[in-house]
Each structure stands twice: as structure tokens, then as C-alpha cells.
Amino acid sequence: MRFLLCGINAKYIHSNLAIFSLKAYADRKKIPGAEIILKEYTINNYVEDILQDLYETKADVVIFSCYIWNISFVRELAAELKKVSPAVKIWAGGPEVSYAANKFLEQNPAFDLIMQGEGEEVFSELIRFALEDKPFVGEENTNSTNYMDMLKLQKLQGIAIRDFSEKSALEIGESSMESKSKIINTGFAALMNMDTIPFVYEDFHLFEHKILYYETSRGCPFRCSYCLSSVDKTVRFRSLELVKKELDAFLAAKVPQVKFVDRTFNCNRQRAIDIWSYLVEHDNGITNFHFEISSDLLGEEELELFAKMRPGLIQLEIGVQSTNGETVDAIHRHMDLDKLFHYVDRVHKLGNIHQHLDLIAGLPYEDYESFGKSFNDLYAHEPDQLQLGFLKVLKGTVMEEEVKKYDIIYRNQSPYEVLGTKWLSYDEIILLKGVEELVELYYNSGQYALTLKYAVPFFESPFRFYEMFSASYRKKGYHKLNHNRLEKYNILREFLREHMQEVRWNILDEIMLYDMYLRENVKGRPVWAKDTAKYKKEWKMLYREQGEKLFPEEVQAGTYDSKKAANQSHIELFEIDIKQFEENGTIVEKRVCCLFDYNKRNPLNRAARTVEWNVSPQKGKI
């Protein structure tokens, strides 16, 4: 029999860890007669194209992995597949169907069975059952499932399945109301021993150009009301010996990035220290590891470890969500904000670790002004990325039970995003959506860092800056268009000239120009940049005669080529000392030349290597 595990991802670079894990576990069981196939698509594919591919696979059972980002897509696809392949059985698993399985089956007749909770063992047992009782999966007449089949299935914990025999429901003692639903639900699957789950990355070629997700624990010790991880109150860990062996596989393959999906990676502090120590000792100079952590659980031992790390070895994501104490209490989140920000600042000063801080709009007791304060609080600590998200009322969470208590209204369809609360109107959510867009385009891109550092202090607050910028951006219709890099600079410059007072515009233009060339050798030169044509011959001579100062490594290695170097770099003349401004915010007028080397970039922010020298009266002299 052929079983097709189908993952529909949000983006091509994503991979579906769940279906790979189910297949690896079932393969280890070596179930005779079972052929298990994996297929991955994205929500950007056409339904018709995926439908044709699934149909031509001729699977007996198709299993969909369901999440908030793909559930609408999966529903449509399953309904169409059932039309063209009436005999195929369609199963589903994942958080989007686990917490309201009966209702999902009632509303979606194309689906035959739901796996609830952790699916590895359940999936394997279902395969055994299907192979022993082929009418269950192979006949177009669904009434072939008989009373004995249902009794067998009721012994399997972790499923919800249609009962096609009303007689069976009555004979096993269900009420007439339950009989009409024709669904048998055996609850959630038993929790897995993490060491029994196989490592899914046996062939890294299958994951080329993909983000690799890695799971070393399940569950979370915290009880945040908006999070599904709080439902699983038991934290289970994969043994360190096994984790280190699997880290060796990633390191040996020199994969670009591994994202740990552990909900709070450092909830067991010593275990986190052991893993980070192992990465320091075995660093391959290439692979980056991403962790979601609670910064207030850090200590001095971790800081000492972080200081030893290669820039870009790890990156940290820290979910602050709000700095409003009443909000934090209402969502059952426990954190020491002073300690959290203390360690965020300490890590920031190290300069070798990317930090990503998260906020959630739409939480209880957080109004528009309060959210603005939370935004400013996080912005002050200069995260590499500031993620402004919106509350999603997920099935199975405490927040879902509290929507009436807090007058939360949210979308009926996935992703179930908040539309308003007792404290936050939909008008204000629209404003925050605009702020989110500009934060993503300008702050999180990292391409305008020095410009923002200079400009934002001229406004009442960082939040006020993005709020005003968004209002201007939308008023002029810029949000309806796609813009290239130069156009984005022009839009920002236009806004700043309209709203900043007592500014020396030549300084702003110098800083913007530096930001622009720091990350890209822009083809079209901006109209507000000075004409440097008269220096071209002098700079060309620099490449020929001063290579040992501009490109010392290449010269020493004997690989330096002045023409190639000129094509892969850029020289610009500035009237202020940008480096001094970058380091301490001081503006010093000083004629400086800067070479931007795009072959060597900062692994944290992708900034080009720079070489600066004071302009000398003697031409060509560095």
C-alpha cells in the first residue's frame, strides 16, 4: 500500500519537519507492505498543479500536515482530490486539526481521519491497521468499515475517525446524539520518548537551499496563554549524547543554518550550556544555529561562552511580547524584564550574536499607547531585528477560552488574527499594521541602520517616527507598489526632509550614501550624491598601486587582481567621519575616502568590509 505524506509550506526555503519525522519513524519500524512517499509544496503553488501531482502518485492514503498558514489551502486541495480519487483515504495531523478534530471532520467531509498530538507512533500503528484491514482504505464504499474495525481503532490512542456504522456506535454505548456525529475520538496520542524519534537528515541533498529545522525537546515549562506549547506541560529532552552526534552531522555537512524549534531552548540552563559549549568546541566556521530563548534565564557562564563564539555561530530569538506588567500577568508569562534587558544589552555589546526581539499586538490590557511604550522599550536595546506580530487566537490555547473575557474579536479563518480587543480598536490595528510594514522594510532589513540612528532621535520617540513614516507612506500610495533599493532611500529621504527640523541635510545625505554602499554596489547613483567623476583616475591608480593596503590578504596570497578588485568593490568620498558617528554618535567633519569590499561581509548584517583613509593632498596616497 502507498502512503503519501504531504507538506505544504509557506515558502520554498521551508521544510516540513513533521512529515520527515513520521516517515523516518515508520521506516525504522520496517512495516512489510508499506510504501511511504514524501511530497512538499508551497502555498504559492497552484492547487491544480498539486492536485495533478497527488493524483498521479496513486496513493491509497494521503496525509496532510496542517498549520494556520496552509489549512485553507489543504481543505480545498483535499476536497478536489476526493472528487477525482473517491477511493483515496485522506488523513490529517498537526496543530490546526488536533484541537478541534470532531468539528473539523464534521465540516470537512473529504477527510476520513485526524491524528491528534504527536504523530510518529500513531502513524505507524495506523499503517499496520490499514495493511491488516485493506477495506478500511481501499474501497470506494465507505460503509465497508465494520463494527470490529471500530473496536480495533478505539484501542489506538490519538485519533478521531468517522464511524460509518450507526450500529457500532449504539452497541458500544454512545448516546444517540453522539451516534449522529458518527465520529470516534480516542483523545490525544501518548507523549513520545524523544530518543525514540529518528534523526531525519540522513541525506542532506534533499534539503539543499532549505532551512533545516531541528528538535531536541518538546513541551515548555511556561504557560503563556496565547501559545500552543503551553498545552504540553511536560518538557521532554533528547539525550545529550544523541544531540551531539546529530550536531556532528550538521557540522560535517557544513549546512548554512540549523533552526532549533525547541520552544524555550534554555529552560534547562545546564543543558543549553553543554550544547553551546559543544558548538564552540566543534565550530566548522560556516554553520549558524538559531535558538529561541528566555534571556532572563541567562547567567555569567553563558556570557563567557558567547564571548568565545565566532561572529554568526549562533543567533538568538527572544519573545518579550510586552513590557506592560498587567499584560504580562494576564497572559501568564513570567519573566524578569530588568534581567532580560540586562543580558540583551550584554550580548549586544559582544557584537558577535544576532538578536531578534518579539512583540505581540492585541494582548489583554495593551492599548495603542501601551503598545507604543513596549515598542520603544525594545527599540532602545537596539535588537538586530524587532518583530512586530499580532495575536493569533489558536485552537486549544487558554487565550481561545478567554476571548469573551477580554472582548477579543478575531478572524474566523486562519491565521485567526486579532481584529480588536477591549483596549485596541480595528482602526488602531490598521495603524500598527502600517508600523509593522515600515519596521520590516527599513529597520529589520538592516540596510538603513546608520540613517535611522541619525534620524530617529529627531522625533518624539521611535514608535512616533514609524507611525508618522507609515502615515506618509500610505498617504502617497507607496504601500501599493514594489520599490527597488534606491527608491526606498528616496522615499525615506523625502519623508525626513518633510518632517525633520534643524537638520544639516548634507550630513543626512552623507550618512544615507554610506548606508547604501555599505551593503550593495548600487548601479544607479542617487541624484543627491555628490559628483565624484573627477576622482575616478586617482581611484583607479589606487587599485593598481595600493593593493597591499586595500586588499592585504589577496596580495599576500598572490591572488590580487586590480581590475577584478575594482569591479567587486566601490570607493566613495565623504565629508564626515562616518566611523566615528557609528561608534559614538558624534558628527565630525572630515574628508574621508572609504572602500567597500563586497567579497568580504560581516556575517551578522551582511555589511561590506570597509577600508577608510583621510584624503591627502598627495594624489593616490592612503
Coordinates of C-alpha atoms in Angstrom, one line a residue:
M1 CA 0.0 0.0 0.0
R2 CA 1.2 3.5 -0.8
F3 CA 1.0 6.3 1.9
L4 CA 1.8 9.8 0.8
L5 CA 2.8 12.3 3.4
C6 CA 2.2 15.8 2.1
G7 CA 3.7 19.1 3.5
I8 CA 2.6 22.4 2.1
N9 CA 5.0 25.1 3.3
A10 CA 4.7 28.9 3.5
K11 CA 7.9 29.3 1.4
Y12 CA 10.2 27.3 -0.7
I13 CA 13.1 27.6 1.7
H14 CA 11.0 26.0 4.5
S15 CA 10.9 22.2 5.1
N16 CA 8.2 20.2 6.9
L17 CA 10.0 18.5 9.8
A18 CA 6.8 16.7 10.9
I19 CA 6.3 14.6 7.7
F20 CA 10.0 13.7 7.6
S21 CA 9.8 12.6 11.2
L22 CA 6.7 10.5 10.6
K23 CA 8.4 8.8 7.7
A24 CA 11.7 8.2 9.5
Y25 CA 9.9 6.6 12.5
A26 CA 7.7 4.4 10.3
D27 CA 10.7 3.3 8.2
R28 CA 12.6 2.3 11.3
K29 CA 9.6 0.0 12.2
K30 CA 10.1 -1.7 8.8
I31 CA 6.4 -2.4 8.3
P32 CA 6.1 -5.0 5.5
G33 CA 3.9 -3.9 2.5
A34 CA 4.1 -0.1 3.3
E35 CA 5.5 2.3 0.7
I36 CA 5.8 5.8 2.2
I37 CA 6.3 8.7 -0.1
L38 CA 7.0 12.4 0.8
K39 CA 5.9 15.4 -1.2
E40 CA 6.5 19.1 -0.3
Y41 CA 4.9 22.1 -2.0
T42 CA 4.2 25.7 -1.0
I43 CA 1.1 27.8 -0.7
N44 CA 2.4 29.7 -3.8
N45 CA 1.9 26.7 -6.0
Y46 CA -1.4 26.3 -7.9
V47 CA -3.9 24.0 -6.4
E48 CA -4.4 22.4 -9.9
D49 CA -0.7 21.6 -10.2
I50 CA -0.5 19.9 -6.8
L51 CA -3.8 18.1 -7.4
Q52 CA -2.4 16.6 -10.6
D53 CA 0.8 15.5 -8.9
L54 CA -1.0 13.9 -6.0
Y55 CA -3.5 12.1 -8.3
E56 CA -0.7 10.7 -10.4
T57 CA 1.1 9.4 -7.4
K58 CA -1.9 6.9 -7.0
A59 CA -1.6 6.7 -3.2
D60 CA -4.0 4.7 -1.2
V61 CA -3.8 7.2 1.7
V62 CA -2.8 10.9 1.6
I63 CA -1.8 12.5 4.8
F64 CA -1.7 16.3 5.2
S65 CA 0.3 18.2 7.8
C66 CA -1.9 21.1 8.9
Y67 CA -1.0 24.5 10.2
I68 CA -2.5 28.0 10.3
W69 CA -0.6 29.1 7.2
N70 CA -1.8 26.2 5.0
I71 CA -5.2 24.9 6.3
S72 CA -7.4 26.8 3.8
F73 CA -5.2 25.5 1.0
V74 CA -5.3 21.9 2.4
R75 CA -9.1 22.0 2.7
E76 CA -9.5 23.0 -0.9
L77 CA -7.0 20.5 -2.1
A78 CA -8.4 17.6 -0.2
A79 CA -12.0 18.3 -1.4
E80 CA -10.8 18.3 -5.1
L81 CA -8.7 15.2 -4.6
K82 CA -11.6 13.3 -3.2
K83 CA -13.6 14.2 -6.3
V84 CA -11.1 12.7 -8.7
S85 CA -10.0 9.8 -6.4
P86 CA -13.1 8.8 -4.4
A87 CA -11.3 5.7 -3.1
V88 CA -8.4 7.5 -1.6
K89 CA -8.4 8.0 2.2
I90 CA -7.4 11.4 3.4
W91 CA -5.9 11.8 6.9
A92 CA -4.6 14.9 8.6
G93 CA -2.4 15.8 11.5
G94 CA -0.8 18.9 13.1
P95 CA -1.9 21.6 15.5
E96 CA -4.5 23.1 13.2
V97 CA -6.7 19.9 13.3
S98 CA -5.7 18.3 16.6
Y99 CA -7.5 20.6 18.9
A100 CA -11.0 20.5 17.3
A101 CA -10.9 17.2 15.4
N102 CA -14.5 16.3 15.7
K103 CA -15.7 19.7 14.4
F104 CA -13.1 19.6 11.6
L105 CA -14.3 16.2 10.4
E106 CA -17.9 17.3 10.5
Q107 CA -17.2 20.4 8.5
N108 CA -14.8 18.8 6.0
P109 CA -16.3 15.6 4.6
A110 CA -13.2 14.9 2.4
F111 CA -11.2 13.9 5.5
D112 CA -11.5 10.5 7.0
L113 CA -9.2 10.6 10.0
I114 CA -7.3 13.0 12.2
M115 CA -4.2 12.2 14.1
Q116 CA -4.2 14.2 17.4
G117 CA -1.0 15.3 19.0
E118 CA 2.4 13.7 18.4
G119 CA 2.0 11.5 15.4
E120 CA 5.1 9.2 14.9
E121 CA 3.8 6.2 16.8
V122 CA 0.1 6.8 15.8
F123 CA 1.0 7.0 12.1
S124 CA 3.0 3.7 12.3
E125 CA 0.1 1.9 14.0
L126 CA -2.4 3.2 11.5
I127 CA -0.3 1.8 8.7
R128 CA -0.3 -1.6 10.4
F129 CA -4.1 -1.4 10.8
A130 CA -4.6 -0.3 7.2
L131 CA -2.5 -3.2 5.9
E132 CA -4.3 -5.7 8.0
D133 CA -7.7 -4.4 7.1
K134 CA -7.5 -3.2 3.5
P135 CA -11.2 -2.4 3.0
F136 CA -10.6 0.4 5.6
V137 CA -8.5 2.2 3.0
G138 CA -9.2 0.7 -0.4
E139 CA -12.9 0.6 -1.2
E140 CA -15.0 3.5 -2.6
N141 CA -17.9 2.3 -0.5
T142 CA -17.1 3.8 2.9
N143 CA -19.7 1.6 4.6
S144 CA -17.2 -1.3 4.3
T145 CA -15.7 -0.2 7.7
N146 CA -17.5 -2.5 10.1
Y147 CA -18.1 -2.8 13.9
M148 CA -15.0 -4.9 14.5
D149 CA -12.9 -2.3 12.7
M150 CA -14.1 0.5 15.0
L151 CA -13.4 -1.6 18.1
K152 CA -9.8 -2.1 17.0
L153 CA -9.4 1.6 16.3
Q154 CA -10.8 2.6 19.7
K155 CA -7.7 0.9 21.2
L156 CA -5.4 3.3 19.4
Q157 CA -4.9 6.5 21.3
G158 CA -4.5 9.7 19.3
I159 CA -7.1 9.6 16.6
A160 CA -10.5 10.9 15.6
I161 CA -12.2 8.9 12.8
R162 CA -15.6 8.7 11.1
D163 CA -17.7 5.8 12.3
F164 CA -19.6 4.7 9.2
S165 CA -21.8 2.3 11.2
E166 CA -24.5 3.7 13.4
K167 CA -25.0 0.3 14.8
S168 CA -21.4 0.2 16.1
A169 CA -21.9 3.5 17.9
L170 CA -25.1 2.3 19.7
E171 CA -23.6 -1.1 20.6
I172 CA -20.6 0.4 22.3
G173 CA -22.8 2.6 24.5
E174 CA -22.7 6.0 22.9
S175 CA -25.7 8.3 23.3
S176 CA -28.0 9.0 20.3
M177 CA -26.5 12.5 20.0
E178 CA -23.0 11.1 19.7
S179 CA -24.3 8.4 17.3
K180 CA -25.4 11.0 14.9
S181 CA -21.9 12.6 14.8
K182 CA -20.5 9.3 13.6
I183 CA -17.1 10.2 14.9
I184 CA -15.0 8.2 17.3
N185 CA -12.3 10.2 19.2
T186 CA -9.7 8.4 21.3
G187 CA -8.1 11.6 22.6
F188 CA -4.5 12.8 22.2
A189 CA -1.6 10.5 21.5
A190 CA 0.7 9.4 24.3
L191 CA 3.7 11.6 24.7
M192 CA 6.8 10.3 23.0
N193 CA 10.2 9.5 24.4
M194 CA 12.4 11.9 22.4
D195 CA 15.2 9.4 21.9
T196 CA 12.9 7.1 20.0
I197 CA 12.4 9.6 17.2
P198 CA 15.0 9.1 14.4
F199 CA 17.2 11.8 13.0
V200 CA 15.5 12.8 9.7
Y201 CA 18.6 14.3 8.0
E202 CA 20.2 11.2 6.6
D203 CA 20.5 12.7 3.1
F204 CA 21.3 16.5 3.2
H205 CA 21.0 16.7 -0.6
L206 CA 17.2 16.5 -0.1
F207 CA 17.4 19.8 1.8
E208 CA 19.6 21.9 -0.4
H209 CA 18.6 25.6 -0.3
K210 CA 16.2 24.8 2.6
I211 CA 16.2 25.8 6.2
L212 CA 16.9 22.8 8.4
Y213 CA 14.7 22.5 11.5
Y214 CA 15.9 20.5 14.5
E215 CA 14.0 19.4 17.6
T216 CA 15.8 18.4 20.8
S217 CA 12.8 18.9 23.2
R218 CA 9.1 19.0 23.2
G219 CA 6.8 20.9 25.6
C220 CA 7.5 24.1 27.5
P221 CA 7.7 24.9 31.3
F222 CA 5.9 28.2 30.8
R223 CA 2.2 28.7 30.5
C224 CA 1.8 31.6 28.1
S225 CA -1.9 31.8 27.3
Y226 CA -1.5 32.5 23.6
C227 CA 0.9 29.6 22.9
L228 CA 0.1 26.0 22.0
S229 CA 3.3 24.8 23.6
S230 CA 1.8 25.6 27.0
V231 CA -0.7 22.8 26.4
D232 CA 2.0 20.2 26.7
K233 CA 3.0 20.7 30.3
T234 CA 5.7 18.1 30.3
V235 CA 9.1 19.1 28.9
R236 CA 11.0 16.1 27.4
F237 CA 14.5 16.3 26.1
R238 CA 16.5 14.3 23.6
S239 CA 19.6 12.9 25.3
L240 CA 22.8 15.0 25.0
E241 CA 24.8 12.1 23.6
L242 CA 22.3 11.8 20.7
V243 CA 22.1 15.6 20.2
K244 CA 25.9 15.9 20.0
K245 CA 26.1 13.1 17.4
E246 CA 23.4 14.8 15.3
L247 CA 25.1 18.2 15.6
D248 CA 28.2 16.5 14.2
A249 CA 26.2 15.5 11.2
F250 CA 25.2 19.1 10.6
L251 CA 28.7 20.4 11.1
A252 CA 30.3 17.7 8.9
A253 CA 27.8 18.6 6.1
K254 CA 28.6 22.3 6.6
V255 CA 24.9 23.3 6.2
P256 CA 24.4 27.1 6.3
Q257 CA 21.8 27.2 9.1
V258 CA 20.0 25.0 11.6
K259 CA 17.0 26.3 13.4
F260 CA 16.2 24.7 16.7
V261 CA 12.4 24.5 17.2
D262 CA 12.6 23.9 20.9
R263 CA 10.1 26.4 22.4
T264 CA 12.4 27.7 25.2
F265 CA 15.8 26.2 24.4
N266 CA 17.5 27.3 27.7
C267 CA 14.7 26.3 30.1
N268 CA 17.2 23.7 31.3
R269 CA 20.2 26.0 31.7
Q270 CA 22.9 23.4 32.1
R271 CA 21.8 21.5 29.1
A272 CA 21.8 24.7 27.0
I273 CA 25.3 25.5 28.3
D274 CA 26.5 22.0 27.3
I275 CA 25.2 22.3 23.8
W276 CA 26.5 25.8 23.3
S277 CA 29.9 24.7 24.6
Y278 CA 29.9 21.8 22.1
L279 CA 29.2 24.2 19.3
V280 CA 32.1 26.4 20.4
E281 CA 34.5 23.5 20.5
H282 CA 33.4 22.0 17.2
D283 CA 32.6 25.1 15.1
N284 CA 33.1 24.5 11.4
G285 CA 33.3 28.2 10.6
I286 CA 30.2 28.1 8.4
T287 CA 27.0 26.8 10.1
N288 CA 24.7 29.1 12.0
F289 CA 22.4 27.8 14.8
H290 CA 19.2 29.6 15.7
F291 CA 17.7 29.3 19.2
E292 CA 14.5 30.6 20.8
I293 CA 15.5 31.5 24.4
S294 CA 14.4 33.4 27.5
S295 CA 17.1 36.0 28.1
D296 CA 16.3 36.3 31.8
L297 CA 17.4 32.7 32.3
L298 CA 21.0 33.5 31.1
G299 CA 23.9 33.9 33.5
E300 CA 27.6 34.8 33.5
E301 CA 28.7 31.3 32.4
E302 CA 26.7 31.7 29.1
L303 CA 28.1 35.2 28.6
E304 CA 31.6 33.8 28.8
L305 CA 30.7 31.2 26.3
F306 CA 29.1 33.7 23.9
A307 CA 32.2 35.9 24.0
K308 CA 34.2 32.9 22.6
M309 CA 31.9 32.4 19.7
R310 CA 32.7 33.1 16.1
P311 CA 30.5 36.0 14.8
G312 CA 27.5 34.3 13.3
L313 CA 27.9 31.0 15.0
I314 CA 24.5 31.4 16.8
Q315 CA 21.6 33.8 16.8
L316 CA 19.0 34.3 19.5
E317 CA 15.3 35.0 19.3
I318 CA 13.7 36.4 22.5
G319 CA 10.0 36.7 22.9
V320 CA 9.4 39.7 25.1
Q321 CA 5.8 40.2 23.7
S322 CA 5.0 43.2 26.0
T323 CA 6.6 45.3 28.8
N324 CA 3.2 46.2 30.3
G325 CA 3.2 44.4 33.7
E326 CA -0.6 43.9 33.7
T327 CA -0.4 42.4 30.2
V328 CA 2.4 40.1 31.2
D329 CA 0.4 38.8 34.2
A330 CA -2.8 38.3 32.1
I331 CA -1.0 36.1 29.6
H332 CA 0.5 34.0 32.4
R333 CA 4.0 34.9 31.3
H334 CA 6.8 35.0 34.0
M335 CA 9.9 37.0 33.2
D336 CA 12.2 39.4 35.0
L337 CA 12.3 42.3 32.5
D338 CA 15.3 44.1 34.1
K339 CA 17.3 40.9 34.0
L340 CA 16.1 40.1 30.4
F341 CA 17.2 43.5 29.1
H342 CA 20.5 43.4 31.1
Y343 CA 21.5 40.3 29.2
V344 CA 20.2 41.6 25.9
D345 CA 22.5 44.6 26.3
R346 CA 25.4 42.4 27.4
V347 CA 25.0 40.2 24.3
H348 CA 24.6 43.2 22.1
K349 CA 27.9 44.6 23.3
L350 CA 29.7 41.4 22.4
G351 CA 29.0 42.3 18.8
N352 CA 29.1 38.7 17.5
I353 CA 25.5 37.4 18.0
H354 CA 22.4 38.4 16.1
Q355 CA 19.4 39.1 18.5
H356 CA 15.8 39.1 17.5
L357 CA 13.2 40.6 19.9
D358 CA 9.5 39.9 19.5
L359 CA 6.4 41.9 20.4
I360 CA 2.7 40.8 20.1
A361 CA -0.1 43.4 19.5
G362 CA -3.6 42.7 20.7
L363 CA -2.8 41.1 24.1
P364 CA -5.1 41.9 27.1
Y365 CA -4.6 45.3 28.8
E366 CA -2.3 46.5 26.0
D367 CA -3.9 49.6 24.3
Y368 CA -2.3 51.7 21.5
E369 CA -0.3 53.9 23.7
S370 CA 0.9 51.0 25.9
F371 CA 2.0 49.1 22.9
G372 CA 3.9 52.1 21.7
K373 CA 5.7 52.1 25.0
S374 CA 6.5 48.4 24.7
F375 CA 7.9 49.1 21.2
N376 CA 10.1 52.0 22.5
D377 CA 11.3 49.8 25.4
L378 CA 12.5 47.1 23.0
Y379 CA 13.9 49.6 20.4
A380 CA 16.1 51.2 23.0
H381 CA 18.1 48.0 23.3
E382 CA 19.0 48.0 19.6
P383 CA 18.0 44.5 18.5
D384 CA 19.2 43.3 15.2
Q385 CA 15.5 42.6 14.4
L386 CA 12.3 43.8 16.1
Q387 CA 9.4 41.5 15.2
L388 CA 6.0 43.2 15.5
G389 CA 3.5 40.4 15.4
F390 CA -0.3 40.3 16.0
L391 CA -2.1 38.0 18.4
K392 CA -3.4 34.8 16.8
V393 CA -6.1 33.0 18.7
L394 CA -5.0 29.4 18.3
K395 CA -7.2 26.4 18.8
G396 CA -6.5 24.7 22.1
T397 CA -4.9 27.7 23.9
V398 CA -6.1 29.4 27.1
M399 CA -6.5 32.6 25.0
E400 CA -9.2 30.9 23.0
E401 CA -11.1 30.3 26.2
E402 CA -10.7 33.9 27.3
V403 CA -11.8 35.8 24.2
K404 CA -15.1 36.8 25.8
K405 CA -13.4 37.9 29.0
Y406 CA -11.2 40.3 27.0
D407 CA -13.7 41.1 24.2
I408 CA -11.3 39.8 21.7
I409 CA -12.6 39.6 18.1
Y410 CA -10.5 37.7 15.5
R411 CA -10.8 36.3 12.1
N412 CA -12.8 33.1 11.7
Q413 CA -10.4 31.8 9.1
S414 CA -6.7 31.1 9.6
P415 CA -4.5 32.6 10.8
Y416 CA -7.2 33.7 13.4
E417 CA -5.6 37.1 13.8
V418 CA -6.9 39.6 16.2
L419 CA -9.3 42.3 14.8
G420 CA -9.9 44.1 18.1
T421 CA -9.9 43.9 21.9
K422 CA -11.4 45.8 24.8
W423 CA -8.3 48.0 24.6
L424 CA -7.4 48.1 20.9
S425 CA -9.7 49.1 18.0
Y426 CA -9.5 47.8 14.5
D427 CA -8.6 51.4 13.4
E428 CA -5.6 51.2 15.7
I429 CA -4.7 47.7 14.5
I430 CA -4.6 49.1 10.9
L431 CA -2.2 51.8 12.1
L432 CA 0.0 49.1 13.8
K433 CA 0.0 47.1 10.5
G434 CA 1.4 50.2 8.8
V435 CA 4.1 50.5 11.5
E436 CA 4.9 46.8 11.1
E437 CA 5.4 47.2 7.3
L438 CA 7.9 50.1 7.7
V439 CA 9.8 48.4 10.6
E440 CA 10.2 45.3 8.3
L441 CA 11.2 47.3 5.3
Y442 CA 13.6 49.8 6.9
Y443 CA 14.7 48.5 10.4
N444 CA 14.7 44.8 10.0
S445 CA 16.3 44.8 6.6
G446 CA 19.4 46.3 8.3
Q447 CA 20.1 48.4 5.2
Y448 CA 19.4 51.8 6.8
A449 CA 20.9 51.3 10.2
L450 CA 23.1 54.5 10.4
T451 CA 20.4 56.6 8.7
L452 CA 17.9 55.6 11.3
K453 CA 20.4 56.0 14.1
Y454 CA 20.8 59.6 13.0
A455 CA 17.2 60.4 12.1
V456 CA 15.0 58.7 14.7
P457 CA 16.2 60.8 17.7
F458 CA 14.8 63.9 16.0
F459 CA 11.3 62.5 16.6
E460 CA 9.3 62.2 19.8
S461 CA 10.1 58.5 20.1
P462 CA 11.0 55.6 17.8
F463 CA 7.3 54.5 17.7
R464 CA 6.2 58.0 16.8
F465 CA 8.8 58.0 13.9
Y466 CA 7.5 54.8 12.4
E467 CA 3.9 55.8 13.0
M468 CA 4.4 59.1 11.1
F469 CA 6.5 57.5 8.4
S470 CA 3.8 54.9 7.8
A471 CA 1.1 57.6 7.6
S472 CA 3.1 59.4 4.9
Y473 CA 4.0 56.2 3.1
R474 CA 0.4 55.2 2.8
K475 CA -1.0 58.6 2.0
K476 CA 1.3 58.8 -1.0
G477 CA 0.3 55.2 -2.1
Y478 CA 3.8 53.8 -1.7
H479 CA 2.4 50.7 0.0
K480 CA 0.7 49.7 -3.2
L481 CA 3.9 49.5 -5.2
N482 CA 7.2 47.5 -5.2
H483 CA 10.3 49.6 -4.8
N484 CA 13.9 49.0 -5.6
R485 CA 16.7 49.8 -3.2
L486 CA 17.3 53.3 -4.5
E487 CA 13.6 54.2 -4.5
K488 CA 13.4 53.1 -0.8
Y489 CA 16.2 55.5 0.0
N490 CA 14.5 58.3 -1.9
I491 CA 11.2 57.7 -0.1
L492 CA 12.9 57.8 3.3
R493 CA 14.8 60.9 2.4
E494 CA 11.6 62.6 1.2
F495 CA 9.8 61.8 4.4
L496 CA 12.8 63.1 6.6
R497 CA 13.0 66.3 4.7
E498 CA 9.3 66.9 5.2
H499 CA 9.3 66.2 9.0
M500 CA 12.8 66.8 10.5
Q501 CA 13.7 70.2 11.8
E502 CA 17.1 71.9 12.3
V503 CA 18.9 69.3 10.4
R504 CA 22.0 69.7 8.3
W505 CA 20.8 68.0 5.2
N506 CA 24.3 67.4 3.8
I507 CA 25.1 65.3 6.9
L508 CA 22.0 63.2 6.4
D509 CA 22.8 62.7 2.7
E510 CA 26.4 61.6 3.6
I511 CA 25.1 59.0 6.1
M512 CA 22.5 57.7 3.7
L513 CA 25.1 57.3 1.0
Y514 CA 27.3 55.3 3.3
D515 CA 24.4 53.1 4.3
M516 CA 23.6 52.5 0.6
Y517 CA 27.1 51.5 -0.5
L518 CA 27.8 49.5 2.7
R519 CA 25.6 46.7 1.5
E520 CA 25.3 47.0 -2.2
N521 CA 27.2 48.4 -5.1
V522 CA 24.2 50.3 -6.4
K523 CA 24.1 50.6 -10.2
G524 CA 22.1 53.8 -10.4
R525 CA 23.8 56.7 -8.4
P526 CA 21.3 58.8 -6.4
V527 CA 20.7 62.4 -7.6
W528 CA 21.5 63.7 -4.1
A529 CA 25.0 62.2 -4.1
K530 CA 28.0 64.4 -5.0
D531 CA 29.7 64.1 -8.3
T532 CA 32.9 62.1 -7.9
A533 CA 33.8 61.7 -11.6
K534 CA 37.0 63.8 -11.1
Y535 CA 38.4 61.2 -8.7
K536 CA 38.0 58.2 -11.0
K537 CA 41.5 58.3 -12.4
E538 CA 43.0 58.7 -8.9
W539 CA 41.0 55.8 -7.5
K540 CA 41.9 53.6 -10.5
M541 CA 45.5 54.3 -9.7
L542 CA 44.9 53.3 -6.1
Y543 CA 43.8 49.8 -7.2
R544 CA 47.0 49.4 -9.2
E545 CA 49.5 50.9 -6.7
Q546 CA 48.0 50.4 -3.2
G547 CA 46.7 46.9 -3.4
E548 CA 48.7 45.8 -0.4
K549 CA 46.9 48.3 1.8
L550 CA 43.4 47.9 0.3
F551 CA 43.4 44.1 -0.1
P552 CA 46.3 42.8 2.0
E553 CA 45.0 39.2 2.2
E554 CA 44.8 38.8 -1.6
V555 CA 48.2 40.4 -2.2
Q556 CA 49.8 38.1 0.4
A557 CA 48.1 35.1 -1.2
G558 CA 49.2 36.1 -4.6
T559 CA 45.6 36.3 -5.9
Y560 CA 45.2 40.1 -6.2
D561 CA 43.9 41.4 -9.5
S562 CA 43.4 45.2 -9.6
K563 CA 40.7 45.1 -12.3
K564 CA 38.8 42.3 -10.6
A565 CA 39.1 44.1 -7.2
A566 CA 37.8 47.3 -8.8
N567 CA 34.7 45.5 -10.2
Q568 CA 33.9 43.9 -6.9
S569 CA 34.2 47.0 -4.7
H570 CA 33.4 50.7 -4.6
I571 CA 35.2 53.8 -3.4
E572 CA 33.3 56.8 -2.1
L573 CA 34.3 60.2 -0.8
F574 CA 32.6 61.5 2.4
E575 CA 32.7 64.9 4.1
I576 CA 32.3 63.5 7.6
D577 CA 33.9 60.7 9.7
I578 CA 31.1 58.0 9.4
K579 CA 33.1 55.5 11.6
Q580 CA 33.1 57.9 14.5
F581 CA 29.4 58.5 14.1
E582 CA 28.8 54.8 14.0
E583 CA 30.8 54.2 17.2
N584 CA 29.7 57.1 19.4
G585 CA 27.1 59.1 17.5
T586 CA 29.4 62.1 17.2
I587 CA 29.4 64.1 13.9
V588 CA 32.9 65.2 12.9
E589 CA 33.5 67.0 9.6
K590 CA 36.4 65.3 7.9
R591 CA 37.1 64.4 4.3
V592 CA 37.4 60.6 4.2
C593 CA 37.6 58.1 1.4
C594 CA 36.1 54.7 2.0
L595 CA 36.5 51.5 0.1
F596 CA 33.6 49.0 0.3
D597 CA 34.7 45.4 -0.4
Y598 CA 31.7 43.2 -1.3
N599 CA 33.6 40.0 -1.3
K600 CA 34.1 40.1 2.4
R601 CA 31.0 40.8 4.5
N602 CA 30.0 40.9 8.2
P603 CA 28.3 37.5 8.9
L604 CA 25.7 39.3 11.2
N605 CA 24.5 42.1 9.0
R606 CA 26.0 41.4 5.6
A607 CA 27.8 44.8 5.6
A608 CA 30.8 45.0 3.3
R609 CA 34.3 45.2 4.7
T610 CA 35.5 48.8 4.7
V611 CA 38.9 50.5 4.5
E612 CA 39.0 54.2 5.2
W613 CA 41.7 56.8 4.8
N614 CA 41.9 60.6 5.2
V615 CA 42.1 62.4 1.9
S616 CA 45.6 63.6 1.3
P617 CA 46.8 66.5 -0.9
Q618 CA 49.2 64.0 -2.5
K619 CA 47.1 62.1 -5.0
G620 CA 46.9 58.3 -4.6
K621 CA 48.4 58.3 -1.1
I622 CA 46.4 56.3 1.5

